[in-house]
Amino acid sequence: QVRLVESGGGLVQPGGSLRLSCAASGNILNFYVVGWDRQAPGKQRELVARITSGGTTNYADSVKGRFTISRDNDKNMVHLQMNSPKPEDTAVYYCSGRSTEYDSWGQGTQVTVSS
């Protein structure tokens, strides 16, 4: 199975920017869709963004216009560009991939938005 490893989390100020990355241990095209979810303390895990192998994207309403998901199939990477983050974006962010045979999840990376 292809494993996913996130990086790039940390502390960011409101209105700043942060880029999360997710590296796949194998061919990312094994996944017909990859994406990011997040889970804040005391809340359920929720969708942030998805991108298909064909490049179609969808976003949670709360991040539309601020976050951008992209994938680099040559480098087996998925990125989440977070612009103008808000304190309510604070959460553990998880990379995920869905194939026809299994789902894969990363271990998560903490993002804290605070001044």
PDB file of C-alpha atoms in Angstrom:
ATOM      1  CA  GLN A   1       0.000   0.000   0.000  1.00  0.00           C
ATOM      2  CA  VAL A   2       1.084   3.553  -0.675  1.00  0.00           C
ATOM      3  CA  ARG A   3       1.719   5.502   2.511  1.00  0.00           C
ATOM      4  CA  LEU A   4       1.279   9.236   2.985  1.00  0.00           C
ATOM      5  CA  VAL A   5       3.420  11.551   5.110  1.00  0.00           C
ATOM      6  CA  GLU A   6       2.493  15.173   5.836  1.00  0.00           C
ATOM      7  CA  SER A   7       4.857  18.056   6.512  1.00  0.00           C
ATOM      8  CA  GLY A   8       4.790  21.821   6.761  1.00  0.00           C
ATOM      9  CA  GLY A   9       2.570  22.364   9.763  1.00  0.00           C
ATOM     10  CA  GLY A  10       3.346  24.844  12.506  1.00  0.00           C
ATOM     11  CA  LEU A  11       2.396  28.190  13.944  1.00  0.00           C
ATOM     12  CA  VAL A  12       1.126  30.877  11.584  1.00  0.00           C
ATOM     13  CA  GLN A  13      -0.327  34.299  12.248  1.00  0.00           C
ATOM     14  CA  PRO A  14      -3.835  35.185  11.148  1.00  0.00           C
ATOM     15  CA  GLY A  15      -3.655  36.599   7.644  1.00  0.00           C
ATOM     16  CA  GLY A  16      -0.334  34.929   6.927  1.00  0.00           C
ATOM     17  CA  SER A  17       0.300  31.897   4.763  1.00  0.00           C
ATOM     18  CA  LEU A  18       1.385  28.308   5.183  1.00  0.00           C
ATOM     19  CA  ARG A  19       1.955  25.448   2.771  1.00  0.00           C
ATOM     20  CA  LEU A  20       1.308  21.859   3.746  1.00  0.00           C
ATOM     21  CA  SER A  21       2.828  19.023   1.773  1.00  0.00           C
ATOM     22  CA  CYS A  22       2.025  15.343   1.558  1.00  0.00           C
ATOM     23  CA  ALA A  23       4.505  12.851   0.144  1.00  0.00           C
ATOM     24  CA  ALA A  24       3.349   9.487  -1.184  1.00  0.00           C
ATOM     25  CA  SER A  25       5.650   6.472  -0.786  1.00  0.00           C
ATOM     26  CA  GLY A  26       4.680   5.259  -4.247  1.00  0.00           C
ATOM     27  CA  ASN A  27       2.836   6.308  -7.359  1.00  0.00           C
ATOM     28  CA  ILE A  28       0.243   8.849  -6.296  1.00  0.00           C
ATOM     29  CA  LEU A  29      -1.793   7.983  -9.373  1.00  0.00           C
ATOM     30  CA  ASN A  30      -2.779   4.861  -7.465  1.00  0.00           C
ATOM     31  CA  PHE A  31      -5.251   7.225  -5.829  1.00  0.00           C
ATOM     32  CA  TYR A  32      -8.083   8.522  -7.961  1.00  0.00           C
ATOM     33  CA  VAL A  33      -8.651  11.223  -5.389  1.00  0.00           C
ATOM     34  CA  VAL A  34      -6.383  12.740  -2.758  1.00  0.00           C
ATOM     35  CA  GLY A  35      -7.165  15.397  -0.252  1.00  0.00           C
ATOM     36  CA  TRP A  36      -6.880  17.066   3.100  1.00  0.00           C
ATOM     37  CA  ASP A  37      -9.103  16.734   6.124  1.00  0.00           C
ATOM     38  CA  ARG A  38      -8.726  18.336   9.522  1.00  0.00           C
ATOM     39  CA  GLN A  39      -9.757  17.745  13.083  1.00  0.00           C
ATOM     40  CA  ALA A  40      -9.907  20.414  15.743  1.00  0.00           C
ATOM     41  CA  PRO A  41      -9.986  19.555  19.460  1.00  0.00           C
ATOM     42  CA  GLY A  42     -13.411  18.331  20.483  1.00  0.00           C
ATOM     43  CA  LYS A  43     -14.703  18.312  16.911  1.00  0.00           C
ATOM     44  CA  GLN A  44     -15.232  15.713  14.233  1.00  0.00           C
ATOM     45  CA  ARG A  45     -12.846  15.304  11.344  1.00  0.00           C
ATOM     46  CA  GLU A  46     -13.992  17.347   8.367  1.00  0.00           C
ATOM     47  CA  LEU A  47     -13.190  17.714   4.701  1.00  0.00           C
ATOM     48  CA  VAL A  48     -10.945  20.610   3.728  1.00  0.00           C
ATOM     49  CA  ALA A  49     -10.210  19.949   0.058  1.00  0.00           C
ATOM     50  CA  ARG A  50     -10.063  17.188  -2.536  1.00  0.00           C
ATOM     51  CA  ILE A  51      -8.457  16.837  -5.950  1.00  0.00           C
ATOM     52  CA  THR A  52      -9.014  14.034  -8.452  1.00  0.00           C
ATOM     53  CA  SER A  53      -6.433  12.475 -10.722  1.00  0.00           C
ATOM     54  CA  GLY A  54      -7.955  14.599 -13.484  1.00  0.00           C
ATOM     55  CA  GLY A  55      -7.451  17.794 -11.518  1.00  0.00           C
ATOM     56  CA  THR A  56     -11.022  18.466 -10.417  1.00  0.00           C
ATOM     57  CA  THR A  57     -11.115  20.153  -7.029  1.00  0.00           C
ATOM     58  CA  ASN A  58     -13.650  20.751  -4.326  1.00  0.00           C
ATOM     59  CA  TYR A  59     -13.396  22.675  -1.081  1.00  0.00           C
ATOM     60  CA  ALA A  60     -15.197  23.130   2.167  1.00  0.00           C
ATOM     61  CA  ASP A  61     -17.167  26.369   2.104  1.00  0.00           C
ATOM     62  CA  SER A  62     -15.158  27.635   5.064  1.00  0.00           C
ATOM     63  CA  VAL A  63     -11.877  27.613   3.096  1.00  0.00           C
ATOM     64  CA  LYS A  64     -13.020  28.518  -0.428  1.00  0.00           C
ATOM     65  CA  GLY A  65     -11.050  31.410  -1.815  1.00  0.00           C
ATOM     66  CA  ARG A  66      -8.339  31.059   0.846  1.00  0.00           C
ATOM     67  CA  PHE A  67      -6.933  27.534   0.459  1.00  0.00           C
ATOM     68  CA  THR A  68      -5.712  25.864  -2.716  1.00  0.00           C
ATOM     69  CA  ILE A  69      -5.064  22.167  -3.206  1.00  0.00           C
ATOM     70  CA  SER A  70      -2.694  20.917  -5.879  1.00  0.00           C
ATOM     71  CA  ARG A  71      -1.017  17.679  -6.825  1.00  0.00           C
ATOM     72  CA  ASP A  72       2.299  16.966  -8.540  1.00  0.00           C
ATOM     73  CA  ASN A  73       1.969  13.527 -10.055  1.00  0.00           C
ATOM     74  CA  ASP A  74       5.588  13.475 -11.223  1.00  0.00           C
ATOM     75  CA  LYS A  75       6.841  14.019  -7.672  1.00  0.00           C
ATOM     76  CA  ASN A  76       4.052  12.042  -5.974  1.00  0.00           C
ATOM     77  CA  MET A  77       3.122  15.050  -3.850  1.00  0.00           C
ATOM     78  CA  VAL A  78      -0.033  16.834  -2.753  1.00  0.00           C
ATOM     79  CA  HIS A  79       0.030  20.386  -1.402  1.00  0.00           C
ATOM     80  CA  LEU A  80      -2.360  22.623   0.464  1.00  0.00           C
ATOM     81  CA  GLN A  81      -1.627  26.339   0.199  1.00  0.00           C
ATOM     82  CA  MET A  82      -3.259  28.121   3.113  1.00  0.00           C
ATOM     83  CA  ASN A  83      -3.635  31.857   2.614  1.00  0.00           C
ATOM     84  CA  SER A  84      -5.231  34.229   5.086  1.00  0.00           C
ATOM     85  CA  PRO A  85      -5.691  31.541   7.728  1.00  0.00           C
ATOM     86  CA  LYS A  86      -7.991  32.233  10.645  1.00  0.00           C
ATOM     87  CA  PRO A  87      -7.817  31.029  14.255  1.00  0.00           C
ATOM     88  CA  GLU A  88     -10.699  28.657  13.485  1.00  0.00           C
ATOM     89  CA  ASP A  89      -8.453  26.877  10.973  1.00  0.00           C
ATOM     90  CA  THR A  90      -6.398  25.556  13.897  1.00  0.00           C
ATOM     91  CA  ALA A  91      -6.465  21.771  13.712  1.00  0.00           C
ATOM     92  CA  VAL A  92      -4.516  18.654  12.911  1.00  0.00           C
ATOM     93  CA  TYR A  93      -4.459  18.319   9.127  1.00  0.00           C
ATOM     94  CA  TYR A  94      -4.488  14.869   7.536  1.00  0.00           C
ATOM     95  CA  CYS A  95      -3.602  13.875   4.017  1.00  0.00           C
ATOM     96  CA  SER A  96      -5.693  11.108   2.478  1.00  0.00           C
ATOM     97  CA  GLY A  97      -5.792   9.049  -0.664  1.00  0.00           C
ATOM     98  CA  ARG A  98      -8.508   6.802  -2.068  1.00  0.00           C
ATOM     99  CA  SER A  99      -7.866   3.984  -4.485  1.00  0.00           C
ATOM    100  CA  THR A 100     -10.179   1.300  -5.791  1.00  0.00           C
ATOM    101  CA  GLU A 101      -8.783  -1.124  -3.191  1.00  0.00           C
ATOM    102  CA  TYR A 102      -8.002   0.882  -0.051  1.00  0.00           C
ATOM    103  CA  ASP A 103      -7.868   4.270   1.640  1.00  0.00           C
ATOM    104  CA  SER A 104      -4.632   5.663   3.007  1.00  0.00           C
ATOM    105  CA  TRP A 105      -4.181   8.315   5.693  1.00  0.00           C
ATOM    106  CA  GLY A 106      -1.157  10.183   6.932  1.00  0.00           C
ATOM    107  CA  GLN A 107      -0.317  10.685  10.587  1.00  0.00           C
ATOM    108  CA  GLY A 108      -1.356  14.338  10.592  1.00  0.00           C
ATOM    109  CA  THR A 109       0.395  17.657  11.036  1.00  0.00           C
ATOM    110  CA  GLN A 110      -0.590  20.349  13.533  1.00  0.00           C
ATOM    111  CA  VAL A 111      -1.511  23.796  12.269  1.00  0.00           C
ATOM    112  CA  THR A 112      -1.999  26.555  14.829  1.00  0.00           C
ATOM    113  CA  VAL A 113      -3.247  29.956  13.739  1.00  0.00           C
ATOM    114  CA  SER A 114      -2.540  32.519  16.419  1.00  0.00           C
ATOM    115  CA  SER A 115      -0.971  35.911  16.917  1.00  0.00           C
TER     116      SER A 115
END
